[in-house]
Short mmCIF file of C-alpha atoms in Angstrom, two decimals:
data_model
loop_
_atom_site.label_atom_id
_atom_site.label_comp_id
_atom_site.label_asym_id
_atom_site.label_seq_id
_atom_site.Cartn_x
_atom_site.Cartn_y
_atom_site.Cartn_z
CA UNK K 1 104.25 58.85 115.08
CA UNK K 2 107.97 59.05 115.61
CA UNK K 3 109.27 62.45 116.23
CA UNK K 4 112.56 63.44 118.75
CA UNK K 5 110.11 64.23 121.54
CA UNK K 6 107.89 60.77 121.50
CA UNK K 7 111.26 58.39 121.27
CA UNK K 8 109.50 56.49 124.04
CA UNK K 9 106.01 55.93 122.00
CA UNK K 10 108.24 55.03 118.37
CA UNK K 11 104.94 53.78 115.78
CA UNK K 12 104.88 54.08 112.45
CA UNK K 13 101.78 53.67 110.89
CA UNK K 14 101.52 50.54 110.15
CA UNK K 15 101.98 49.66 113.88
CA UNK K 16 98.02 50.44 113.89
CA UNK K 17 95.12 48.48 112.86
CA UNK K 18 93.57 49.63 109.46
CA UNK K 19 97.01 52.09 109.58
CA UNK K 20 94.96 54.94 111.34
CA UNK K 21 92.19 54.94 108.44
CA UNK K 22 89.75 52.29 110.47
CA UNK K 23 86.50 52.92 111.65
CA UNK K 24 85.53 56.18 113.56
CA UNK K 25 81.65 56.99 115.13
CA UNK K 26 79.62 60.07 113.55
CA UNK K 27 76.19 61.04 114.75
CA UNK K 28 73.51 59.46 114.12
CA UNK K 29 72.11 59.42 110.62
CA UNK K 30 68.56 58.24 111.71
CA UNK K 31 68.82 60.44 114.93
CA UNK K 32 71.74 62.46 115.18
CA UNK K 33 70.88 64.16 119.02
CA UNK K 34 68.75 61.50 119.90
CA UNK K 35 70.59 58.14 119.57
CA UNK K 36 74.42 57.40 120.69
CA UNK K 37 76.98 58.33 117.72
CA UNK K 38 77.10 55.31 115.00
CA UNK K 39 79.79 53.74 113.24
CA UNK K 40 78.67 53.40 109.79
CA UNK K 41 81.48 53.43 107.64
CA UNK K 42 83.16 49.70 108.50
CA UNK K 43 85.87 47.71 107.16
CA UNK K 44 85.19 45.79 104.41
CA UNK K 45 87.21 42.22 105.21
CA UNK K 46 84.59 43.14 108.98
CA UNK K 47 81.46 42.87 106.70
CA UNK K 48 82.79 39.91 104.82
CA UNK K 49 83.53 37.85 107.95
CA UNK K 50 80.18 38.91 109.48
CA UNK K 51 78.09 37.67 106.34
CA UNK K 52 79.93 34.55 106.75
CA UNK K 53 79.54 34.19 110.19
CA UNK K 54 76.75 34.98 110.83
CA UNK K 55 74.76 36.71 108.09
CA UNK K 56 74.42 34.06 105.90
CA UNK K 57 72.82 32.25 108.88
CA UNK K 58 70.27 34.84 108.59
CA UNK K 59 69.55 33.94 105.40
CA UNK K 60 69.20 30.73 106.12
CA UNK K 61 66.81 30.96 108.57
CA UNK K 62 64.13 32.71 106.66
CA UNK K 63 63.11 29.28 105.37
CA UNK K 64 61.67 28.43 108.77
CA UNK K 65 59.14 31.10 107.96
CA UNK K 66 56.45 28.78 107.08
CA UNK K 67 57.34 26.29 110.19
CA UNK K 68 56.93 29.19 112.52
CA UNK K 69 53.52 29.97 111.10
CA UNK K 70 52.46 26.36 111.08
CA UNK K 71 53.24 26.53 114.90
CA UNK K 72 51.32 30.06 115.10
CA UNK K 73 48.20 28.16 113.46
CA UNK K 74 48.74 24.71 115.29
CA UNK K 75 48.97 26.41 119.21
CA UNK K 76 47.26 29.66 118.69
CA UNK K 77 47.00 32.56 120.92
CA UNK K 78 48.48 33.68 124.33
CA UNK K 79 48.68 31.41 127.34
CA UNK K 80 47.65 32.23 131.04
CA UNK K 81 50.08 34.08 133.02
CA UNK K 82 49.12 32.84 136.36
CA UNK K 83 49.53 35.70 139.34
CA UNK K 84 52.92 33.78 140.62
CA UNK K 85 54.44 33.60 137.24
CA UNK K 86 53.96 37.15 136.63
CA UNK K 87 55.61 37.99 140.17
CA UNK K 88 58.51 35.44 138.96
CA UNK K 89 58.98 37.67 135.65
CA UNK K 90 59.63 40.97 137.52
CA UNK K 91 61.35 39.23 140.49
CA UNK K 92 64.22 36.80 138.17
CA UNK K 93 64.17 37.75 134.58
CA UNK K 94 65.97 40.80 133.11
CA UNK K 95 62.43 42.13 133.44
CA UNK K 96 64.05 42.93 137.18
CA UNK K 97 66.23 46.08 135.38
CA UNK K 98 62.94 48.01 135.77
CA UNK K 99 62.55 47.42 139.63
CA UNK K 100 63.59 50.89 141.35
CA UNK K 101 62.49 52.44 144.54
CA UNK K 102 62.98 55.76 142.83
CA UNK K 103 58.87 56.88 143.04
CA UNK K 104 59.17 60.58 140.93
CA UNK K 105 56.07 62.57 141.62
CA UNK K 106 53.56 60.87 138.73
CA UNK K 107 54.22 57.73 140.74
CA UNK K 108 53.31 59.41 143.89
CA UNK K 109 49.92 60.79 142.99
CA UNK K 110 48.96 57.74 141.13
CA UNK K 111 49.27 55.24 143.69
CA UNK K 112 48.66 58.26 146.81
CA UNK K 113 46.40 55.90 148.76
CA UNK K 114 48.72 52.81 148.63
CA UNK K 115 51.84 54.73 149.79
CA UNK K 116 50.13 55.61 152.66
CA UNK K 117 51.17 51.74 154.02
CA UNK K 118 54.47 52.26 155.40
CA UNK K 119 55.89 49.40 153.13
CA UNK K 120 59.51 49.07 151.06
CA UNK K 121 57.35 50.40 148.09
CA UNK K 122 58.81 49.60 144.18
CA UNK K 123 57.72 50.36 140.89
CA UNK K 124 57.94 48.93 137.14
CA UNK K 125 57.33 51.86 135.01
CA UNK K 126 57.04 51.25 131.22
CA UNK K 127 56.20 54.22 130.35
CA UNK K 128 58.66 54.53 127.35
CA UNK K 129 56.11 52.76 125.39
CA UNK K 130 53.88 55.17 124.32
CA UNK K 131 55.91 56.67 121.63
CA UNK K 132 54.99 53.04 119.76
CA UNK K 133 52.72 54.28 117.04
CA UNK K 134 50.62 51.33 116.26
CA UNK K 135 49.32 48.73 113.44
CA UNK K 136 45.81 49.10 112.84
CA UNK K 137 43.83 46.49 115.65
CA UNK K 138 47.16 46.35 117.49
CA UNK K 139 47.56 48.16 121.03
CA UNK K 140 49.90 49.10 123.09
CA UNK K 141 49.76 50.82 126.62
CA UNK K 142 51.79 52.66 129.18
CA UNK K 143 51.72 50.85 132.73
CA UNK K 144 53.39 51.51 136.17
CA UNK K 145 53.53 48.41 138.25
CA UNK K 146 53.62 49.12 141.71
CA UNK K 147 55.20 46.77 144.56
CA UNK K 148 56.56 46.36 147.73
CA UNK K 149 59.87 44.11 149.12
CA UNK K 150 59.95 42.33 151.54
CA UNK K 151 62.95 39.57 152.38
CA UNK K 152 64.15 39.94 148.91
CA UNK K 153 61.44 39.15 147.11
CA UNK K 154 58.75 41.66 145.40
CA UNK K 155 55.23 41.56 145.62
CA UNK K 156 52.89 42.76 143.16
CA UNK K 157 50.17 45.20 144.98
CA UNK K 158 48.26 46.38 141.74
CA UNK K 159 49.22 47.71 138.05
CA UNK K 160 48.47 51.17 136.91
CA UNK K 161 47.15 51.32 132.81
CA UNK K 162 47.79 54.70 131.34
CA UNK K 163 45.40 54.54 128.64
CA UNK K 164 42.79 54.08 130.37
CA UNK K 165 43.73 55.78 133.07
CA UNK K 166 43.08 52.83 135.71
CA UNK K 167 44.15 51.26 138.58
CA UNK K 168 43.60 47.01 138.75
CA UNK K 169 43.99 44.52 141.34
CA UNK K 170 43.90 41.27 141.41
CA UNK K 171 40.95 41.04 142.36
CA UNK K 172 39.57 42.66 139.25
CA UNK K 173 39.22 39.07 137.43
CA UNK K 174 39.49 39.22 133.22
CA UNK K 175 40.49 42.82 133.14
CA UNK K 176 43.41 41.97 135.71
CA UNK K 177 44.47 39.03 133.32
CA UNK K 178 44.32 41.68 130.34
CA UNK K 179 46.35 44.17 132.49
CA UNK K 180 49.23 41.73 132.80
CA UNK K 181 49.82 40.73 129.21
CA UNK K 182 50.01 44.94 128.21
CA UNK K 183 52.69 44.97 131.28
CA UNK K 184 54.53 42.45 130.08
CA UNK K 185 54.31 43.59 126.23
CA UNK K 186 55.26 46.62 127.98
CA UNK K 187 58.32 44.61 129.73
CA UNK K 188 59.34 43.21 126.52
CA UNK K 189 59.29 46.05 124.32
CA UNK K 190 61.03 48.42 126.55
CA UNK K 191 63.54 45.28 127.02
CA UNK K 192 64.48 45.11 123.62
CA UNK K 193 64.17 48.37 122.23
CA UNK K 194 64.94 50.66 125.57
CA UNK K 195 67.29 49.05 128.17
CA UNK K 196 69.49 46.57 126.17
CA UNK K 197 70.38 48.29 123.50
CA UNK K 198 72.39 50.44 126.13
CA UNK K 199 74.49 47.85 125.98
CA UNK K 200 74.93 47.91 122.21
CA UNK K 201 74.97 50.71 120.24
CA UNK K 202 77.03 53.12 122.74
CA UNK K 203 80.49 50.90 122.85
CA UNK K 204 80.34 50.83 119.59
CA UNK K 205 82.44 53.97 119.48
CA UNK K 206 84.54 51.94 122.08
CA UNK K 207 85.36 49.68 119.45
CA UNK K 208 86.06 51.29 116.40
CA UNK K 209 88.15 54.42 118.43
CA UNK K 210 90.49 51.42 119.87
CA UNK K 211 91.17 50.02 116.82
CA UNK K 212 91.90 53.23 115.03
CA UNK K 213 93.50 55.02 118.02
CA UNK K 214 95.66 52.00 119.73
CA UNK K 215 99.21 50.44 118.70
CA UNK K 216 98.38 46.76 118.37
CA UNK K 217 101.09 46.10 120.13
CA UNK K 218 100.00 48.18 123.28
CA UNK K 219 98.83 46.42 126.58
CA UNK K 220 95.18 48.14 126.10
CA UNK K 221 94.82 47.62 122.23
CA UNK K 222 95.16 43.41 123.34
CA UNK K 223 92.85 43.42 125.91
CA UNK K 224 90.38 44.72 124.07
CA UNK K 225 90.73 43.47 120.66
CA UNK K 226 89.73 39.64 121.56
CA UNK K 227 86.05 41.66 122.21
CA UNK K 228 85.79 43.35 118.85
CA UNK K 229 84.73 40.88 116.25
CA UNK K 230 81.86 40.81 114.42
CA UNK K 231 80.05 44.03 116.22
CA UNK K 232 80.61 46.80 113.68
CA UNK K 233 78.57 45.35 111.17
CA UNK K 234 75.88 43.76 113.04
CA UNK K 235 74.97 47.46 114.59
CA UNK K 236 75.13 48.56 111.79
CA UNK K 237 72.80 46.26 109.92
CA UNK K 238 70.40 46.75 112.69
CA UNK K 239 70.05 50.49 113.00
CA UNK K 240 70.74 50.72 108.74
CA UNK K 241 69.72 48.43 106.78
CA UNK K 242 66.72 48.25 105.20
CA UNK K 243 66.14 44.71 105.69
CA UNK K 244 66.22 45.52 109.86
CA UNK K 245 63.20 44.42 112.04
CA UNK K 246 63.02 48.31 113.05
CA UNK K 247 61.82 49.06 109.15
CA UNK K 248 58.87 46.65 110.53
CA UNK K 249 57.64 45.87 107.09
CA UNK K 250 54.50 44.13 106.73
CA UNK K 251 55.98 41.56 104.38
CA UNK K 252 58.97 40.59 107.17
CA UNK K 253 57.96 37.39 108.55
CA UNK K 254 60.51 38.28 111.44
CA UNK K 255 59.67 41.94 112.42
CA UNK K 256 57.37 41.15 115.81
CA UNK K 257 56.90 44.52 116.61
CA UNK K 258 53.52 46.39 117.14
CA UNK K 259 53.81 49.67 115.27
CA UNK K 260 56.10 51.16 112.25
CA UNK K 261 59.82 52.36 112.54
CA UNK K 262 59.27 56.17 114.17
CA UNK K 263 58.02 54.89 116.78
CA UNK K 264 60.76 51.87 117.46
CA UNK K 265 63.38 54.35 116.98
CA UNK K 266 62.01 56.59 119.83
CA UNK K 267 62.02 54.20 121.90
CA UNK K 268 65.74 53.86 121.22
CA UNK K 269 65.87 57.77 121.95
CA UNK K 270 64.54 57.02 125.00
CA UNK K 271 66.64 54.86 126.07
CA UNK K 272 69.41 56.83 124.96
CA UNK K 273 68.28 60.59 126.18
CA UNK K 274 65.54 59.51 129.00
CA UNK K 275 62.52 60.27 129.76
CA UNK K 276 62.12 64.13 131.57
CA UNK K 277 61.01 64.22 134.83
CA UNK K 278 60.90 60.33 134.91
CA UNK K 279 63.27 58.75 137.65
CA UNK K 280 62.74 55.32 135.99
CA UNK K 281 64.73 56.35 132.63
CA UNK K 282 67.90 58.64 133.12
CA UNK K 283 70.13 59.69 130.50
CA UNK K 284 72.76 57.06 129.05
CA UNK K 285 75.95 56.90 131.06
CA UNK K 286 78.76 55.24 131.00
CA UNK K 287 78.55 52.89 134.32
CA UNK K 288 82.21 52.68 136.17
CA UNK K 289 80.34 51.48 139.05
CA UNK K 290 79.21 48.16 137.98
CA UNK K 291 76.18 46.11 137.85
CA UNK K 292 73.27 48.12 140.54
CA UNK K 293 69.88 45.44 139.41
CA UNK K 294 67.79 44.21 142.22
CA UNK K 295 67.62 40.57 142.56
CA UNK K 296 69.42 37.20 141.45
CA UNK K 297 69.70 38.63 138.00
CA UNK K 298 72.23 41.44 139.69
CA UNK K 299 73.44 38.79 141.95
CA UNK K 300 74.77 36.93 139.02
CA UNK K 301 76.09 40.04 137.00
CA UNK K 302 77.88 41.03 140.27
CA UNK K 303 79.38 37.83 140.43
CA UNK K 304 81.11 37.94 136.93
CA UNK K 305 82.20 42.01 136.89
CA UNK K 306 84.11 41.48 139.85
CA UNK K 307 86.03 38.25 137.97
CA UNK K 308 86.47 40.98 135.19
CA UNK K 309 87.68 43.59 137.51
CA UNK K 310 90.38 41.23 139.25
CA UNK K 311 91.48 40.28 135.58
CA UNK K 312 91.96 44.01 134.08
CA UNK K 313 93.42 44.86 137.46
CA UNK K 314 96.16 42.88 137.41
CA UNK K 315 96.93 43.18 133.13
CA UNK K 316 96.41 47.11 133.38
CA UNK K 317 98.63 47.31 136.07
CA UNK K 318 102.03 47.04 133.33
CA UNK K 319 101.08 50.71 131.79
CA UNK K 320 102.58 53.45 133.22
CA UNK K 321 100.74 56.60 135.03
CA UNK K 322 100.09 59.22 132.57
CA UNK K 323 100.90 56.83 129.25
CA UNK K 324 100.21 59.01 126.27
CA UNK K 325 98.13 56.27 124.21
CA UNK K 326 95.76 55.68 127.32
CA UNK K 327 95.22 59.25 127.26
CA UNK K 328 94.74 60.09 123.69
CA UNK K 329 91.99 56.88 124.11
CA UNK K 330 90.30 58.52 126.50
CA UNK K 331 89.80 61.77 125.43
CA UNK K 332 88.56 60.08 121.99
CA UNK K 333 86.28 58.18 123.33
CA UNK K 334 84.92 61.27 126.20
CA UNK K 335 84.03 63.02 122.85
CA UNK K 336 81.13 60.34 121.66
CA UNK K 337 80.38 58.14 124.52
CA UNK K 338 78.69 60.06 127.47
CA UNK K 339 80.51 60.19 131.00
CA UNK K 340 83.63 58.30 129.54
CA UNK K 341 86.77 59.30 131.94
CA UNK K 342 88.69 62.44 130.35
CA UNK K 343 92.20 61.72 129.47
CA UNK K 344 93.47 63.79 132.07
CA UNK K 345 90.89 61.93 134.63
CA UNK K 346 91.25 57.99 133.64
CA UNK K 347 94.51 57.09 136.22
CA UNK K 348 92.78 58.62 138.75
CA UNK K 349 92.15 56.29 141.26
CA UNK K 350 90.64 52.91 140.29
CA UNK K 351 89.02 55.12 137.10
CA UNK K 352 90.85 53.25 134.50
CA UNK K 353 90.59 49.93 135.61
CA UNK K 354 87.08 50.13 136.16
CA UNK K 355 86.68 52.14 132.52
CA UNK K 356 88.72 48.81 130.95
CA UNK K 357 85.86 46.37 133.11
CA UNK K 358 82.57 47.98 131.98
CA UNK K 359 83.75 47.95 128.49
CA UNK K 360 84.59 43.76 128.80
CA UNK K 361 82.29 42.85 130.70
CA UNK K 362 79.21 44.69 128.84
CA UNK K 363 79.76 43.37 125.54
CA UNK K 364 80.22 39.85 126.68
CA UNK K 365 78.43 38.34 129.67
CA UNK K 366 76.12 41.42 130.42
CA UNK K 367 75.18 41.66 126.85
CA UNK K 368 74.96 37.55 126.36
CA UNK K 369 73.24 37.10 129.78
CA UNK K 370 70.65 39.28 127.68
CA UNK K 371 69.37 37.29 124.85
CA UNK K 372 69.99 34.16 126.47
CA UNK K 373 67.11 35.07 129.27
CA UNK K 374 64.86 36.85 127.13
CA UNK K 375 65.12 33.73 124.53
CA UNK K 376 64.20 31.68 127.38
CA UNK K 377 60.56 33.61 128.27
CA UNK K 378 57.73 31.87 126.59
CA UNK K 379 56.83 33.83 124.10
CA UNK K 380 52.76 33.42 124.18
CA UNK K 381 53.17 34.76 127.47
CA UNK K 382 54.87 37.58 126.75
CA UNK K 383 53.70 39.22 123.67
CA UNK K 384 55.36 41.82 121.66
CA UNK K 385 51.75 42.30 120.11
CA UNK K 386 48.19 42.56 121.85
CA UNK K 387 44.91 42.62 119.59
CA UNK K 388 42.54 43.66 122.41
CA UNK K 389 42.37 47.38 123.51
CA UNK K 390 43.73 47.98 127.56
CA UNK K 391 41.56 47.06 129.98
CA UNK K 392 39.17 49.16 132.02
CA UNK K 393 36.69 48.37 134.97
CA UNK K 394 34.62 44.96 134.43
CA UNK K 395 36.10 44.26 130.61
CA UNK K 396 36.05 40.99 129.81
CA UNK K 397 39.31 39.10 128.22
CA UNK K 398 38.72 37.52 124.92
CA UNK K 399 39.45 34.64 123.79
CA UNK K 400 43.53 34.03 124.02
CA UNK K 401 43.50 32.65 121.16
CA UNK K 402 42.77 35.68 119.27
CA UNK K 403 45.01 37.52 121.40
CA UNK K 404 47.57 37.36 119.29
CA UNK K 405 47.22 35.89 115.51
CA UNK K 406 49.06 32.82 113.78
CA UNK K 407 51.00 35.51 111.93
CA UNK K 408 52.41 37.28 114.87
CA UNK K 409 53.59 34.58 116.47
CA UNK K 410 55.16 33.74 113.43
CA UNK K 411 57.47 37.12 113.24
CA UNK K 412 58.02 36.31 116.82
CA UNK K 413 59.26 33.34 116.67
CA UNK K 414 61.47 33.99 113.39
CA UNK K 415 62.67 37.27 115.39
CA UNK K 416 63.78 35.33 118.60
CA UNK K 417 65.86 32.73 116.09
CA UNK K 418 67.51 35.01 114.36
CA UNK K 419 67.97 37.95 116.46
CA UNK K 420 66.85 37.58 120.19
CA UNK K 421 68.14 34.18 121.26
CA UNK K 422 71.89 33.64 121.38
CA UNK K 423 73.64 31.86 118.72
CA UNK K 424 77.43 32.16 119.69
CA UNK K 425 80.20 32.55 117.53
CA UNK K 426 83.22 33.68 119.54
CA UNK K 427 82.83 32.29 123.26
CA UNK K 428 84.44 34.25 125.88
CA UNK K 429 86.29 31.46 127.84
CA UNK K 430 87.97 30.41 124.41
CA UNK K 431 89.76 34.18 124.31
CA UNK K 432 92.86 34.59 123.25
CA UNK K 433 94.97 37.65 124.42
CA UNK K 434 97.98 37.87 122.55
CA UNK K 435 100.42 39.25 125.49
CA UNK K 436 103.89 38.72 125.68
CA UNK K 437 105.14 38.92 129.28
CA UNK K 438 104.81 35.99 131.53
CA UNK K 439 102.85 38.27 133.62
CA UNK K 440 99.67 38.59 131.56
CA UNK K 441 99.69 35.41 129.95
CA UNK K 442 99.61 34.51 133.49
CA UNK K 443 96.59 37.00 134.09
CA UNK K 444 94.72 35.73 131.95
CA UNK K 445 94.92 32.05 132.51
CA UNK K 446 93.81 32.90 136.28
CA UNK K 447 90.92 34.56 134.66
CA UNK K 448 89.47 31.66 132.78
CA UNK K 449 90.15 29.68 135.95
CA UNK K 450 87.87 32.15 137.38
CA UNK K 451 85.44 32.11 135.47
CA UNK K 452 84.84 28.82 135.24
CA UNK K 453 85.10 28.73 139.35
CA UNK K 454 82.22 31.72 139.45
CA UNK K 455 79.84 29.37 137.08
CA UNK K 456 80.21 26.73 139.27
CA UNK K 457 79.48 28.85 142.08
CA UNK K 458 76.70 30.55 140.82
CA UNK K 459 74.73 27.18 139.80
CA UNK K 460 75.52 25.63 143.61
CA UNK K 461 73.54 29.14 144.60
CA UNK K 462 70.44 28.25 142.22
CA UNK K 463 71.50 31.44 140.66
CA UNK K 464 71.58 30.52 137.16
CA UNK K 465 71.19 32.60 134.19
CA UNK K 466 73.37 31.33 130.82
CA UNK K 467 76.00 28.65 131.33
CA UNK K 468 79.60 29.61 130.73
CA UNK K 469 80.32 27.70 127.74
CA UNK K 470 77.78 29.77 125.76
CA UNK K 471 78.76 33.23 126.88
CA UNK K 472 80.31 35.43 123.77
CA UNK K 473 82.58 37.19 124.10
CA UNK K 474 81.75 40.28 121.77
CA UNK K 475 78.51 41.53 120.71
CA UNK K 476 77.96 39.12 117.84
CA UNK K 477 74.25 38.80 118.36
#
């Protein structure tokens, strides 16, 4: 761009990554209204460094196939979730995203006679899980947890089963037991497939806009960049490839999931467009608020956005009111990510500083924080698969071990190595932010001090959730 009237923004074309012909989002080709625009079309020296990276680890790791089943055959089945450990998954895992006090009217006439206790009433609704069109002799069913705070903890009062259409207590012996395992399968496939990919798929657009629309040598285009690597192609070799563990193929000994990909992908649509007339599952938008989860788990988050804010803050504060490049970023990325700050809208206020945060912070410790604590959940007590129907009245729980076969656990386990544990590339304390002034080179040397100041905070508070050093700090997982 140089013309007479834009002396003061003088780029040529070159001055931009991939010269202005880089990667740009599109709708959808799976779901073009229901899922958050993709970026399909990526760089080819991106895809090369991702198969090295981290690809070819995929590869790899297929070999442990038979290991994994070995394990399935040696400890089969589910274990017991005792009544405490259950309350411990809702209250401190990211299983505590789904606490809200927002009761919409379903809620209300389910659970009419407990509400009439005046009590700080809560609810777990999974309800998003009954678009899952299952396997043959594997089930899946709706629930609504209900419970009630009290000193910061929450207390399980009973758990509502949509399919059959029941209310159990604790007190309700096997079928309670039964009830808890189709919650949590309920927790973990709405984790996966529902919540956390809100934290993928939609700054993807973030990404490939900044490095098609930014000078590299512009304040914004360096703060960001350090966060890009490896993400374009790993979204799109999940939602594209045919190889993905949504194609659930009965042959892929690391696709865990209970039913075939038109269900999997609703439940990405869900996510992504909500759930109507359901207060637990609002539209996608784009947060400028920061982190609002009950809990430790939002305790921690907290903790680290406001290290992130204090960071962008200070680097953000160089750029000028009004700069044309901000601007032009903005409106770009208003057009395919939902509730993004409008050009004319982003230096209002704290808008842009807080725009610059959510985008950081998401794709690194939000997004890590993630896979570290759903790698850590045992994984025969929270099953992505369940071979006895829901419970009513008086059923009787079989025998765990045939909860779940040797072969599930086996595409569990493969799927947690490969895809749902952490396995770091690019850590986020090891960043490097090319600026030039004194100033932000400055900034962001305070900001590793920081961080490492907040982790050491957090584990004197018992509050701890992934250490520091294994943080990424893009979405490379």
């Amino acid at each position: 761009m140089k013309t007479r009237t834009s002396t003061k923004h003088n780029y040529d074309q070159k001055d931009f990554m991939y010269e202005r012909k880089g990667p740009w989002p599109q709708p959808s080709p799976t779901h073009p209204w229901g899922e958050s625009p993709a970026v399909i079309h990526i760089p080819l020296k991106e895809t090369i460094d991702w198969w090295i990276w981290i690809g070819l680890r995929y590869m790899g790791t297929l070999l442990l196939s038979p290991y994994y089943f070995l394990k399935g055959c040696i400890f089969p089945g589910l274990k017991e979730v005792s009544d405490e450990k259950f309350k411990d998954l809702l209250n401190y895992s990211m299983m505590s995203k789904f606490l809200t006090n927002k009761l919409d009217d379903k809620d209300k006439e389910i659970f009419k006679d407990y509400l009439k206790e005046e009590l700080d009433w809560f609810i777990v609704d999974l309800q998003a899980v009954e678009v899952v069109e299952t396997f043959d002799g594997i089930f899946v069913s709706a629930s609504k947890t209900l419970l009630y705070k009290k000193e910061d903890v929450f207390y399980i009062k009973c758990i509502y089963i949509d399919q059959t259409d029941t209310i159990f207590e604790s007190s309700d012996g096997d079928a309670w037991e039964l009830a808890k395992y189709f919650v949590l399968q309920g927790g973990a496939l709405c984790a996966t497939l529902v919540v956390h990919p809100l934290l993928h798929f939609p700054f993807d657009s973030i990404n490939a806009i900044s490095k098609s629309s930014l000078p590299m040598e512009h304040t914004l285009f360096k703060l960001l960049s350090p966060h890009f690597r490896f993400t374009l192609p790993l979204e799109n070799a999940v939602l594209n490839y045919k190889t993905s563990l949504l194609q659930e193929k009965w042959w892929m000994t690391y696709a865990p999931y209970p039913g075939g990909p038109k269900g999997l992908r609703k439940l990405l649509v869900e996510g992504y467009k909500g759930i109507k007339d359901n207060l637990s599952y609002p539209p996608f938008s784009y947060n400028l608020k920061g982190p609002s989860i009950e809990g430790k788990y939002g305790q921690y988050l907290i903790s680290y956005y406001e290290v992130f804010y204090k960071y962008v803050e200070e680097v953000l504060s160089d750029i000028e009111e009004g700069d044309i490049w901000v601007k032009r970023w903005a409106d770009y990325c208003n057009q395919h990510v939902n509730d993004f700050p409008k050009g004319d809208d982003i230096f209002k206020g704290d808008t842009f500083i807080r725009t610059v945060t959510t985008y950081l912070f998401t794709v690194s410790v939000a997004h890590a924080t993630d896979h570290y604590n759903y790698g850590q959940v045992d994984k025969r007590q929270v099953p992505l698969r369940m071979r006895q129907a829901p419970p009513r009245k008086g059923d009787k729980l079989i025998d765990r071990k045939k909860l779940v076969t040797p072969a599930d656990l086996m595409k569990y386990y493969m799927a947690d190595t490969l895809f749902f544990s952490p396995t770091t590339v690019t850590k986020l304390i090891d960043c490097r932010y090319e600026f030039k002034s004194e100033k932000n080179i400055k900034a962001a040397k305070e900001f590793k001090k920081s961080l490492f100041e907040v982790d050491k905070d957090l584990k004197k508070r018992k509050i701890e959730y992934m250490p520091l050093s294994q943080i990424s700090s893009s979405i490379q997982f």
